[in-house]
Short mmCIF file of N, CA and C and ligand atoms in Angstrom, two decimals:
data_model
loop_
_atom_site.label_atom_id
_atom_site.label_comp_id
_atom_site.label_asym_id
_atom_site.label_seq_id
_atom_site.Cartn_x
_atom_site.Cartn_y
_atom_site.Cartn_z
N MET W 1 0.86 -1.20 0.00
CA MET W 1 0.00 0.00 0.00
C MET W 1 0.89 1.24 0.00
N ASN W 2 0.53 2.18 -0.84
CA ASN W 2 1.23 3.46 -0.98
C ASN W 2 1.44 4.18 0.37
N ALA W 3 2.66 4.65 0.63
CA ALA W 3 2.99 5.30 1.91
C ALA W 3 2.14 6.55 2.16
N ASP W 4 1.94 7.35 1.11
CA ASP W 4 1.14 8.57 1.29
C ASP W 4 -0.30 8.24 1.66
N TYR W 5 -0.83 7.18 1.01
CA TYR W 5 -2.21 6.76 1.34
C TYR W 5 -2.30 6.31 2.79
N LEU W 6 -1.33 5.49 3.22
CA LEU W 6 -1.35 4.97 4.60
C LEU W 6 -1.24 6.11 5.62
N ALA W 7 -0.32 7.04 5.38
CA ALA W 7 -0.13 8.15 6.32
C ALA W 7 -1.40 8.99 6.39
N HIS W 8 -1.99 9.25 5.22
CA HIS W 8 -3.22 10.04 5.16
C HIS W 8 -4.36 9.33 5.90
N ALA W 9 -4.49 8.02 5.67
CA ALA W 9 -5.57 7.25 6.30
C ALA W 9 -5.39 7.25 7.83
N LEU W 10 -4.17 7.02 8.31
CA LEU W 10 -3.93 7.00 9.75
C LEU W 10 -4.19 8.38 10.37
N THR W 11 -3.80 9.44 9.64
CA THR W 11 -4.02 10.80 10.13
C THR W 11 -5.52 11.10 10.24
N MET W 12 -6.28 10.60 9.26
CA MET W 12 -7.73 10.83 9.31
C MET W 12 -8.40 10.03 10.44
N PHE W 13 -7.94 8.79 10.65
CA PHE W 13 -8.47 8.02 11.79
C PHE W 13 -8.17 8.76 13.09
N LYS W 14 -6.94 9.26 13.20
CA LYS W 14 -6.51 9.97 14.41
C LYS W 14 -7.37 11.22 14.64
N ALA W 15 -7.65 11.95 13.56
CA ALA W 15 -8.44 13.18 13.67
C ALA W 15 -9.94 12.89 13.81
N GLY W 16 -10.33 11.63 13.61
CA GLY W 16 -11.75 11.28 13.71
C GLY W 16 -12.53 11.59 12.45
N THR W 17 -11.85 11.96 11.35
CA THR W 17 -12.57 12.28 10.12
C THR W 17 -12.76 11.05 9.23
N ARG W 18 -12.06 9.94 9.54
CA ARG W 18 -12.39 8.68 8.87
C ARG W 18 -12.94 7.75 9.94
N ARG W 19 -14.11 7.16 9.63
CA ARG W 19 -14.82 6.39 10.63
C ARG W 19 -14.24 4.99 10.79
N SER W 20 -14.03 4.56 12.00
CA SER W 20 -13.82 3.16 12.33
C SER W 20 -13.69 3.06 13.84
N ASP W 21 -14.61 2.32 14.46
CA ASP W 21 -14.55 2.15 15.92
C ASP W 21 -13.27 1.44 16.33
N VAL W 22 -12.72 0.63 15.44
CA VAL W 22 -11.50 -0.11 15.78
C VAL W 22 -10.26 0.78 15.60
N MET W 23 -10.17 1.47 14.45
CA MET W 23 -8.94 2.17 14.11
C MET W 23 -8.78 3.52 14.79
N GLN W 24 -9.88 4.22 15.07
CA GLN W 24 -9.74 5.57 15.67
C GLN W 24 -8.98 5.55 17.00
N PRO W 25 -9.38 4.67 17.96
CA PRO W 25 -8.65 4.67 19.24
C PRO W 25 -7.19 4.26 19.08
N ILE W 26 -6.90 3.39 18.13
CA ILE W 26 -5.50 2.98 17.93
C ILE W 26 -4.71 4.15 17.34
N ALA W 27 -5.28 4.80 16.33
CA ALA W 27 -4.57 5.90 15.66
C ALA W 27 -4.33 7.07 16.62
N LYS W 28 -5.24 7.26 17.59
CA LYS W 28 -5.08 8.37 18.56
C LYS W 28 -3.82 8.22 19.39
N THR W 29 -3.32 6.97 19.52
CA THR W 29 -2.11 6.76 20.33
C THR W 29 -0.84 7.04 19.52
N LEU W 30 -0.96 7.29 18.22
CA LEU W 30 0.22 7.43 17.37
C LEU W 30 0.65 8.89 17.21
N SER W 31 1.96 9.13 17.32
CA SER W 31 2.50 10.46 17.01
C SER W 31 2.64 10.59 15.50
N ASP W 32 2.89 11.81 15.02
CA ASP W 32 3.11 12.00 13.58
C ASP W 32 4.32 11.19 13.11
N ALA W 33 5.35 11.12 13.98
CA ALA W 33 6.55 10.34 13.62
C ALA W 33 6.22 8.85 13.53
N ASP W 34 5.37 8.35 14.45
CA ASP W 34 4.93 6.95 14.39
C ASP W 34 4.22 6.69 13.06
N ILE W 35 3.31 7.60 12.71
CA ILE W 35 2.51 7.43 11.49
C ILE W 35 3.42 7.37 10.27
N ASN W 36 4.37 8.28 10.24
CA ASN W 36 5.32 8.32 9.13
C ASN W 36 6.13 7.02 9.05
N ALA W 37 6.60 6.55 10.20
CA ALA W 37 7.41 5.32 10.23
C ALA W 37 6.58 4.11 9.80
N LEU W 38 5.34 4.03 10.31
CA LEU W 38 4.47 2.89 9.96
C LEU W 38 4.14 2.90 8.47
N ALA W 39 3.84 4.09 7.94
CA ALA W 39 3.48 4.19 6.52
C ALA W 39 4.64 3.71 5.66
N HIS W 40 5.86 4.11 6.04
CA HIS W 40 7.01 3.68 5.24
C HIS W 40 7.30 2.20 5.40
N PHE W 41 7.15 1.71 6.63
CA PHE W 41 7.38 0.28 6.85
C PHE W 41 6.40 -0.55 6.00
N PHE W 42 5.10 -0.27 6.12
CA PHE W 42 4.13 -1.13 5.43
C PHE W 42 4.19 -0.96 3.91
N SER W 43 4.53 0.23 3.44
CA SER W 43 4.59 0.41 1.98
C SER W 43 5.76 -0.37 1.38
N ALA W 44 6.74 -0.72 2.22
CA ALA W 44 7.91 -1.45 1.71
C ALA W 44 7.70 -2.97 1.74
N GLN W 45 6.58 -3.43 2.31
CA GLN W 45 6.32 -4.88 2.37
C GLN W 45 5.73 -5.36 1.05
N ASN W 46 6.04 -6.57 0.73
CA ASN W 46 5.57 -7.14 -0.53
C ASN W 46 5.02 -8.53 -0.27
N PRO W 47 3.89 -8.61 0.45
CA PRO W 47 3.42 -9.91 0.90
C PRO W 47 2.92 -10.77 -0.26
N PRO W 48 3.05 -12.10 -0.13
CA PRO W 48 2.46 -12.97 -1.15
C PRO W 48 0.94 -12.90 -1.04
N LEU W 49 0.24 -13.33 -2.09
CA LEU W 49 -1.22 -13.41 -2.02
C LEU W 49 -1.62 -14.36 -0.89
N ALA W 50 -2.75 -14.02 -0.22
CA ALA W 50 -3.24 -14.90 0.84
C ALA W 50 -3.64 -16.24 0.22
N PRO W 51 -3.24 -17.37 0.87
CA PRO W 51 -3.63 -18.66 0.32
C PRO W 51 -5.16 -18.80 0.36
N ALA W 52 -5.74 -19.23 -0.75
CA ALA W 52 -7.19 -19.38 -0.83
C ALA W 52 -7.49 -20.30 -2.00
N PRO W 53 -8.67 -20.95 -1.97
CA PRO W 53 -9.06 -21.76 -3.12
C PRO W 53 -9.17 -20.89 -4.36
N ALA W 54 -8.77 -21.40 -5.53
CA ALA W 54 -8.83 -20.60 -6.76
C ALA W 54 -10.27 -20.23 -7.08
N PRO W 55 -10.54 -18.95 -7.35
CA PRO W 55 -11.91 -18.56 -7.72
C PRO W 55 -12.26 -19.04 -9.13
N ALA W 56 -13.55 -19.08 -9.45
CA ALA W 56 -14.02 -19.54 -10.77
C ALA W 56 -13.45 -18.65 -11.87
N THR W 57 -12.98 -19.28 -12.95
CA THR W 57 -12.34 -18.56 -14.05
C THR W 57 -13.25 -17.50 -14.67
N ASP W 58 -14.54 -17.82 -14.83
CA ASP W 58 -15.43 -16.84 -15.48
C ASP W 58 -15.61 -15.59 -14.60
N LEU W 59 -15.57 -15.78 -13.28
CA LEU W 59 -15.65 -14.62 -12.37
C LEU W 59 -14.40 -13.76 -12.50
N VAL W 60 -13.24 -14.43 -12.55
CA VAL W 60 -11.97 -13.70 -12.66
C VAL W 60 -11.95 -12.90 -13.97
N THR W 61 -12.40 -13.52 -15.06
CA THR W 61 -12.43 -12.84 -16.36
C THR W 61 -13.36 -11.63 -16.33
N ALA W 62 -14.54 -11.81 -15.74
CA ALA W 62 -15.50 -10.69 -15.65
C ALA W 62 -14.93 -9.57 -14.78
N GLY W 63 -14.25 -9.94 -13.71
CA GLY W 63 -13.65 -8.95 -12.82
C GLY W 63 -12.53 -8.19 -13.51
N ASN W 64 -11.76 -8.88 -14.32
CA ASN W 64 -10.68 -8.25 -15.09
C ASN W 64 -11.27 -7.17 -16.02
N THR W 65 -12.34 -7.52 -16.73
CA THR W 65 -12.99 -6.57 -17.64
C THR W 65 -13.50 -5.35 -16.88
N LEU W 66 -14.13 -5.60 -15.73
CA LEU W 66 -14.66 -4.50 -14.91
C LEU W 66 -13.53 -3.57 -14.44
N ALA W 67 -12.44 -4.17 -14.00
CA ALA W 67 -11.31 -3.38 -13.48
C ALA W 67 -10.67 -2.53 -14.58
N MET W 68 -10.58 -3.09 -15.79
CA MET W 68 -9.91 -2.38 -16.89
C MET W 68 -10.84 -1.42 -17.61
N HIS W 69 -12.10 -1.84 -17.82
CA HIS W 69 -12.99 -1.09 -18.72
C HIS W 69 -14.28 -0.61 -18.07
N GLY W 70 -14.59 -1.05 -16.86
CA GLY W 70 -15.85 -0.69 -16.24
C GLY W 70 -16.99 -1.56 -16.73
N GLY W 71 -18.22 -1.23 -16.33
CA GLY W 71 -19.39 -2.03 -16.69
C GLY W 71 -20.36 -1.22 -17.52
N ASP W 72 -21.24 -1.89 -18.29
CA ASP W 72 -22.18 -1.15 -19.14
C ASP W 72 -23.35 -0.60 -18.33
N ASN W 73 -23.35 -0.80 -17.01
CA ASN W 73 -24.37 -0.19 -16.14
C ASN W 73 -23.83 1.08 -15.45
N GLY W 74 -22.80 1.70 -16.06
CA GLY W 74 -22.32 2.98 -15.53
C GLY W 74 -21.20 2.87 -14.51
N VAL W 75 -20.72 1.65 -14.25
CA VAL W 75 -19.60 1.47 -13.31
C VAL W 75 -18.30 1.86 -14.02
N PRO W 76 -17.54 2.81 -13.45
CA PRO W 76 -16.27 3.18 -14.08
C PRO W 76 -15.20 2.10 -13.85
N ALA W 77 -14.17 2.09 -14.69
CA ALA W 77 -13.07 1.14 -14.55
C ALA W 77 -12.40 1.31 -13.19
N CYS W 78 -12.29 0.22 -12.44
CA CYS W 78 -11.69 0.30 -11.09
C CYS W 78 -10.29 0.90 -11.15
N PHE W 79 -9.51 0.45 -12.13
CA PHE W 79 -8.11 0.87 -12.18
C PHE W 79 -7.94 2.30 -12.67
N SER W 80 -9.02 2.94 -13.16
CA SER W 80 -8.92 4.36 -13.53
C SER W 80 -8.65 5.22 -12.29
N CYS W 81 -9.11 4.77 -11.14
CA CYS W 81 -8.80 5.48 -9.89
C CYS W 81 -7.71 4.78 -9.08
N HIS W 82 -7.78 3.44 -9.06
CA HIS W 82 -6.88 2.70 -8.16
C HIS W 82 -5.50 2.43 -8.76
N GLY W 83 -5.22 3.03 -9.91
CA GLY W 83 -3.88 2.94 -10.49
C GLY W 83 -3.68 1.68 -11.31
N GLU W 84 -2.62 1.71 -12.07
CA GLU W 84 -2.28 0.58 -12.95
C GLU W 84 -2.19 -0.70 -12.11
N ASN W 85 -2.82 -1.76 -12.58
CA ASN W 85 -2.82 -3.04 -11.85
C ASN W 85 -3.41 -2.96 -10.45
N GLY W 86 -4.12 -1.86 -10.14
CA GLY W 86 -4.70 -1.73 -8.81
C GLY W 86 -3.68 -1.57 -7.71
N ARG W 87 -2.53 -0.99 -8.07
CA ARG W 87 -1.46 -0.87 -7.06
C ARG W 87 -1.63 0.37 -6.18
N GLY W 88 -2.66 1.17 -6.44
CA GLY W 88 -2.89 2.38 -5.65
C GLY W 88 -2.30 3.59 -6.35
N ASN W 89 -2.81 4.77 -5.96
CA ASN W 89 -2.37 5.99 -6.62
C ASN W 89 -2.44 7.15 -5.64
N GLY W 90 -1.29 7.50 -5.05
CA GLY W 90 -1.20 8.69 -4.20
C GLY W 90 -1.99 8.57 -2.91
N GLN W 91 -2.30 9.73 -2.33
CA GLN W 91 -2.93 9.79 -1.00
C GLN W 91 -4.35 9.29 -0.98
N ARG W 92 -5.06 9.43 -2.09
CA ARG W 92 -6.50 9.20 -2.04
C ARG W 92 -6.92 7.78 -2.39
N PHE W 93 -6.15 7.14 -3.29
CA PHE W 93 -6.64 5.89 -3.87
C PHE W 93 -5.82 4.69 -3.39
N PRO W 94 -6.43 3.87 -2.52
CA PRO W 94 -5.69 2.74 -1.97
C PRO W 94 -5.40 1.66 -3.03
N GLY W 95 -4.32 0.92 -2.81
CA GLY W 95 -4.08 -0.28 -3.60
C GLY W 95 -5.16 -1.30 -3.29
N ILE W 96 -5.69 -1.96 -4.31
CA ILE W 96 -6.74 -2.97 -4.07
C ILE W 96 -6.34 -4.35 -4.61
N ALA W 97 -5.28 -4.42 -5.42
CA ALA W 97 -4.85 -5.71 -5.94
C ALA W 97 -4.29 -6.56 -4.81
N GLY W 98 -4.61 -7.85 -4.82
CA GLY W 98 -4.08 -8.77 -3.82
C GLY W 98 -4.89 -8.82 -2.54
N GLU W 99 -5.93 -7.98 -2.43
CA GLU W 99 -6.76 -8.05 -1.22
C GLU W 99 -7.60 -9.33 -1.27
N PRO W 100 -7.76 -10.00 -0.12
CA PRO W 100 -8.53 -11.25 -0.13
C PRO W 100 -9.98 -11.03 -0.58
N ASP W 101 -10.51 -12.03 -1.26
CA ASP W 101 -11.87 -12.02 -1.80
C ASP W 101 -12.90 -11.50 -0.79
N ALA W 102 -12.93 -12.13 0.39
CA ALA W 102 -13.97 -11.78 1.38
C ALA W 102 -13.81 -10.35 1.88
N PHE W 103 -12.56 -9.87 1.97
CA PHE W 103 -12.32 -8.50 2.41
C PHE W 103 -12.93 -7.51 1.41
N VAL W 104 -12.70 -7.75 0.12
CA VAL W 104 -13.23 -6.84 -0.92
C VAL W 104 -14.76 -6.86 -0.91
N VAL W 105 -15.35 -8.06 -0.81
CA VAL W 105 -16.81 -8.16 -0.78
C VAL W 105 -17.36 -7.37 0.41
N ASN W 106 -16.75 -7.55 1.59
CA ASN W 106 -17.21 -6.83 2.78
C ASN W 106 -17.10 -5.32 2.63
N ARG W 107 -15.94 -4.86 2.14
CA ARG W 107 -15.73 -3.42 1.99
C ARG W 107 -16.76 -2.84 1.02
N LEU W 108 -17.01 -3.54 -0.11
CA LEU W 108 -17.95 -3.01 -1.10
C LEU W 108 -19.37 -2.99 -0.52
N HIS W 109 -19.72 -4.00 0.27
CA HIS W 109 -21.03 -3.97 0.94
C HIS W 109 -21.12 -2.80 1.93
N GLU W 110 -20.03 -2.54 2.64
CA GLU W 110 -20.03 -1.40 3.58
C GLU W 110 -20.28 -0.09 2.84
N PHE W 111 -19.60 0.07 1.69
CA PHE W 111 -19.82 1.30 0.90
C PHE W 111 -21.28 1.38 0.43
N GLN W 112 -21.87 0.24 0.08
CA GLN W 112 -23.26 0.25 -0.37
C GLN W 112 -24.21 0.65 0.76
N VAL W 113 -23.92 0.19 1.97
CA VAL W 113 -24.75 0.58 3.12
C VAL W 113 -24.66 2.10 3.32
N ARG W 114 -23.44 2.62 3.20
CA ARG W 114 -23.22 4.06 3.33
C ARG W 114 -23.98 4.83 2.24
N ALA W 115 -23.99 4.28 1.02
CA ALA W 115 -24.66 4.96 -0.10
C ALA W 115 -26.17 5.02 0.13
N LYS W 116 -26.73 4.02 0.82
CA LYS W 116 -28.17 4.01 1.09
C LYS W 116 -28.52 5.00 2.18
N ALA W 117 -27.57 5.21 3.13
CA ALA W 117 -27.84 6.08 4.28
C ALA W 117 -27.80 7.56 3.90
N ASP W 118 -27.00 7.89 2.88
CA ASP W 118 -26.75 9.30 2.57
C ASP W 118 -26.34 9.39 1.09
N THR W 119 -26.83 10.40 0.37
CA THR W 119 -26.47 10.53 -1.05
C THR W 119 -24.96 10.62 -1.20
N PRO W 120 -24.36 9.69 -1.97
CA PRO W 120 -22.90 9.67 -2.06
C PRO W 120 -22.33 10.85 -2.83
N LYS W 121 -21.14 11.26 -2.44
CA LYS W 121 -20.42 12.33 -3.16
C LYS W 121 -20.03 11.83 -4.53
N PRO W 122 -20.21 12.67 -5.57
CA PRO W 122 -19.78 12.26 -6.91
C PRO W 122 -18.28 11.95 -6.92
N GLY W 123 -17.91 10.87 -7.59
CA GLY W 123 -16.50 10.51 -7.69
C GLY W 123 -15.96 9.78 -6.48
N SER W 124 -16.85 9.46 -5.50
CA SER W 124 -16.39 8.74 -4.31
C SER W 124 -16.57 7.24 -4.53
N MET W 125 -15.87 6.46 -3.69
CA MET W 125 -16.03 5.00 -3.76
C MET W 125 -17.46 4.61 -3.41
N THR W 126 -18.07 5.39 -2.52
CA THR W 126 -19.46 5.10 -2.15
C THR W 126 -20.37 5.20 -3.38
N GLU W 127 -20.12 6.21 -4.21
CA GLU W 127 -20.95 6.33 -5.42
C GLU W 127 -20.69 5.16 -6.38
N VAL W 128 -19.42 4.80 -6.56
CA VAL W 128 -19.09 3.67 -7.43
C VAL W 128 -19.82 2.41 -6.92
N ALA W 129 -19.71 2.16 -5.61
CA ALA W 129 -20.29 0.94 -5.03
C ALA W 129 -21.80 0.91 -5.20
N SER W 130 -22.43 2.10 -5.16
CA SER W 130 -23.89 2.13 -5.25
C SER W 130 -24.38 1.60 -6.60
N LYS W 131 -23.49 1.58 -7.60
CA LYS W 131 -23.87 1.11 -8.93
C LYS W 131 -23.60 -0.37 -9.14
N LEU W 132 -22.80 -0.97 -8.24
CA LEU W 132 -22.36 -2.36 -8.47
C LEU W 132 -23.48 -3.35 -8.20
N THR W 133 -23.62 -4.33 -9.11
CA THR W 133 -24.52 -5.45 -8.84
C THR W 133 -23.76 -6.44 -7.96
N GLU W 134 -24.50 -7.35 -7.34
CA GLU W 134 -23.89 -8.38 -6.49
C GLU W 134 -22.91 -9.24 -7.32
N GLU W 135 -23.30 -9.50 -8.56
CA GLU W 135 -22.42 -10.30 -9.42
C GLU W 135 -21.12 -9.56 -9.72
N GLN W 136 -21.21 -8.26 -9.96
CA GLN W 136 -19.99 -7.47 -10.22
C GLN W 136 -19.09 -7.43 -8.99
N ILE W 137 -19.70 -7.36 -7.81
CA ILE W 137 -18.92 -7.35 -6.57
C ILE W 137 -18.10 -8.63 -6.45
N HIS W 138 -18.75 -9.77 -6.72
CA HIS W 138 -18.04 -11.05 -6.60
C HIS W 138 -17.01 -11.22 -7.70
N ALA W 139 -17.29 -10.68 -8.88
CA ALA W 139 -16.32 -10.76 -9.98
C ALA W 139 -15.08 -9.92 -9.64
N ALA W 140 -15.29 -8.69 -9.18
CA ALA W 140 -14.17 -7.81 -8.83
C ALA W 140 -13.34 -8.45 -7.72
N ALA W 141 -14.01 -9.00 -6.71
CA ALA W 141 -13.30 -9.60 -5.57
C ALA W 141 -12.48 -10.80 -6.02
N ALA W 142 -13.05 -11.64 -6.89
CA ALA W 142 -12.33 -12.82 -7.38
C ALA W 142 -11.08 -12.39 -8.15
N PHE W 143 -11.26 -11.43 -9.04
CA PHE W 143 -10.12 -10.97 -9.85
C PHE W 143 -9.03 -10.34 -8.99
N LEU W 144 -9.43 -9.44 -8.08
CA LEU W 144 -8.43 -8.74 -7.25
C LEU W 144 -7.67 -9.72 -6.36
N SER W 145 -8.34 -10.78 -5.90
CA SER W 145 -7.69 -11.72 -4.98
C SER W 145 -6.57 -12.50 -5.65
N VAL W 146 -6.56 -12.57 -6.98
CA VAL W 146 -5.50 -13.30 -7.67
C VAL W 146 -4.58 -12.36 -8.46
N THR W 147 -4.69 -11.06 -8.20
CA THR W 147 -3.89 -10.09 -8.95
C THR W 147 -2.77 -9.50 -8.09
N GLN W 148 -1.54 -9.68 -8.53
CA GLN W 148 -0.40 -9.07 -7.85
C GLN W 148 -0.37 -7.60 -8.22
N PRO W 149 -0.10 -6.72 -7.25
CA PRO W 149 -0.17 -5.29 -7.50
C PRO W 149 0.97 -4.71 -8.34
N HIS W 150 1.80 -5.51 -8.96
CA HIS W 150 2.91 -4.93 -9.72
C HIS W 150 3.11 -5.68 -11.01
C1 HEC A 1 -13.87 7.36 -8.96
C2 HEC A 1 -12.70 6.70 -8.38
C3 HEC A 1 -12.86 5.24 -7.98
C4 HEC A 1 -13.25 4.19 -8.80
C5 HEC A 1 -13.65 4.24 -10.27
C6 HEC A 1 -13.20 3.02 -7.97
N1 HEC A 1 -12.78 3.33 -6.71
FE1 HEC A 1 -12.52 2.02 -5.15
N2 HEC A 1 -12.00 3.56 -3.90
C7 HEC A 1 -11.89 4.89 -4.29
C8 HEC A 1 -11.52 5.66 -3.12
C9 HEC A 1 -11.31 7.17 -3.08
C10 HEC A 1 -11.37 4.75 -2.04
C11 HEC A 1 -11.02 5.06 -0.58
C12 HEC A 1 -12.32 5.33 0.14
C13 HEC A 1 -12.25 5.31 1.62
O1 HEC A 1 -11.28 4.79 2.16
O2 HEC A 1 -13.21 5.80 2.24
C14 HEC A 1 -11.69 3.43 -2.58
C15 HEC A 1 -11.67 2.28 -1.82
C16 HEC A 1 -11.89 1.00 -2.32
C17 HEC A 1 -11.79 -0.22 -1.55
C18 HEC A 1 -11.41 -0.34 -0.10
C19 HEC A 1 -9.94 -0.67 -0.03
C20 HEC A 1 -9.41 -0.83 1.36
O3 HEC A 1 -8.29 -1.39 1.48
O4 HEC A 1 -10.06 -0.41 2.32
C21 HEC A 1 -12.09 -1.26 -2.40
C22 HEC A 1 -12.10 -2.74 -2.08
C23 HEC A 1 -12.37 -0.66 -3.70
N3 HEC A 1 -12.24 0.70 -3.62
C24 HEC A 1 -12.70 -1.40 -4.81
C25 HEC A 1 -13.04 -0.85 -6.05
C26 HEC A 1 -13.53 -1.62 -7.17
C27 HEC A 1 -13.71 -3.13 -7.19
C28 HEC A 1 -13.77 -0.73 -8.19
C29 HEC A 1 -14.33 -1.02 -9.57
C30 HEC A 1 -15.62 -1.67 -9.63
C31 HEC A 1 -13.44 0.59 -7.68
N4 HEC A 1 -13.00 0.48 -6.39
C32 HEC A 1 -13.54 1.76 -8.42
C33 HEC A 1 -12.13 5.40 -5.54
C34 HEC A 1 -12.56 4.68 -6.66
#
């Protein structure tokens, strides 16, 4: 994960402007120097993909198309924001390649819940998620789980 993204995310948890009951209290204990050191440490790691049963090939293919080109229901290409190969892009766009299948499905469902509670900001992940079908969510998750970020 990009160092600038990690530092920005930890700073927002610390300030309380990014929501998470788990991460906010942890981030509050971190100094700016801690945040900087952690961001650099984690951005330098290159973990292998999490071991998991191979997802269905047709799901992986559909997820690849969605990531590169988007969907005909108005879903933009995932990698247009998340960077080449989903490796992340700067402070705002996290790396998503290599994330485990279930993690991606959960995160996308969380964004969908948020989209139902409040009109999503244009260009936000919440808005993107509000357009995703359940099938697209599983396709994206399958593809990302077998994609190395480089
Ligand atoms: C318009 C830009 C944009 C597009 C297109 C986009 N995303 Fe995102 N995505 C974001 C932003 C910004 C965040 C960070 C949001 C946050 O943390 O609140 C994000 C966060 C995520 C996360 C959470 C990652 C994590 O580690 O917490 C996942 C998973 C994700 N996106 C998947 C996708 C998938 C799959 C697609 C394609 C269907 C997609 N995104 C398309 C902007 C985008």
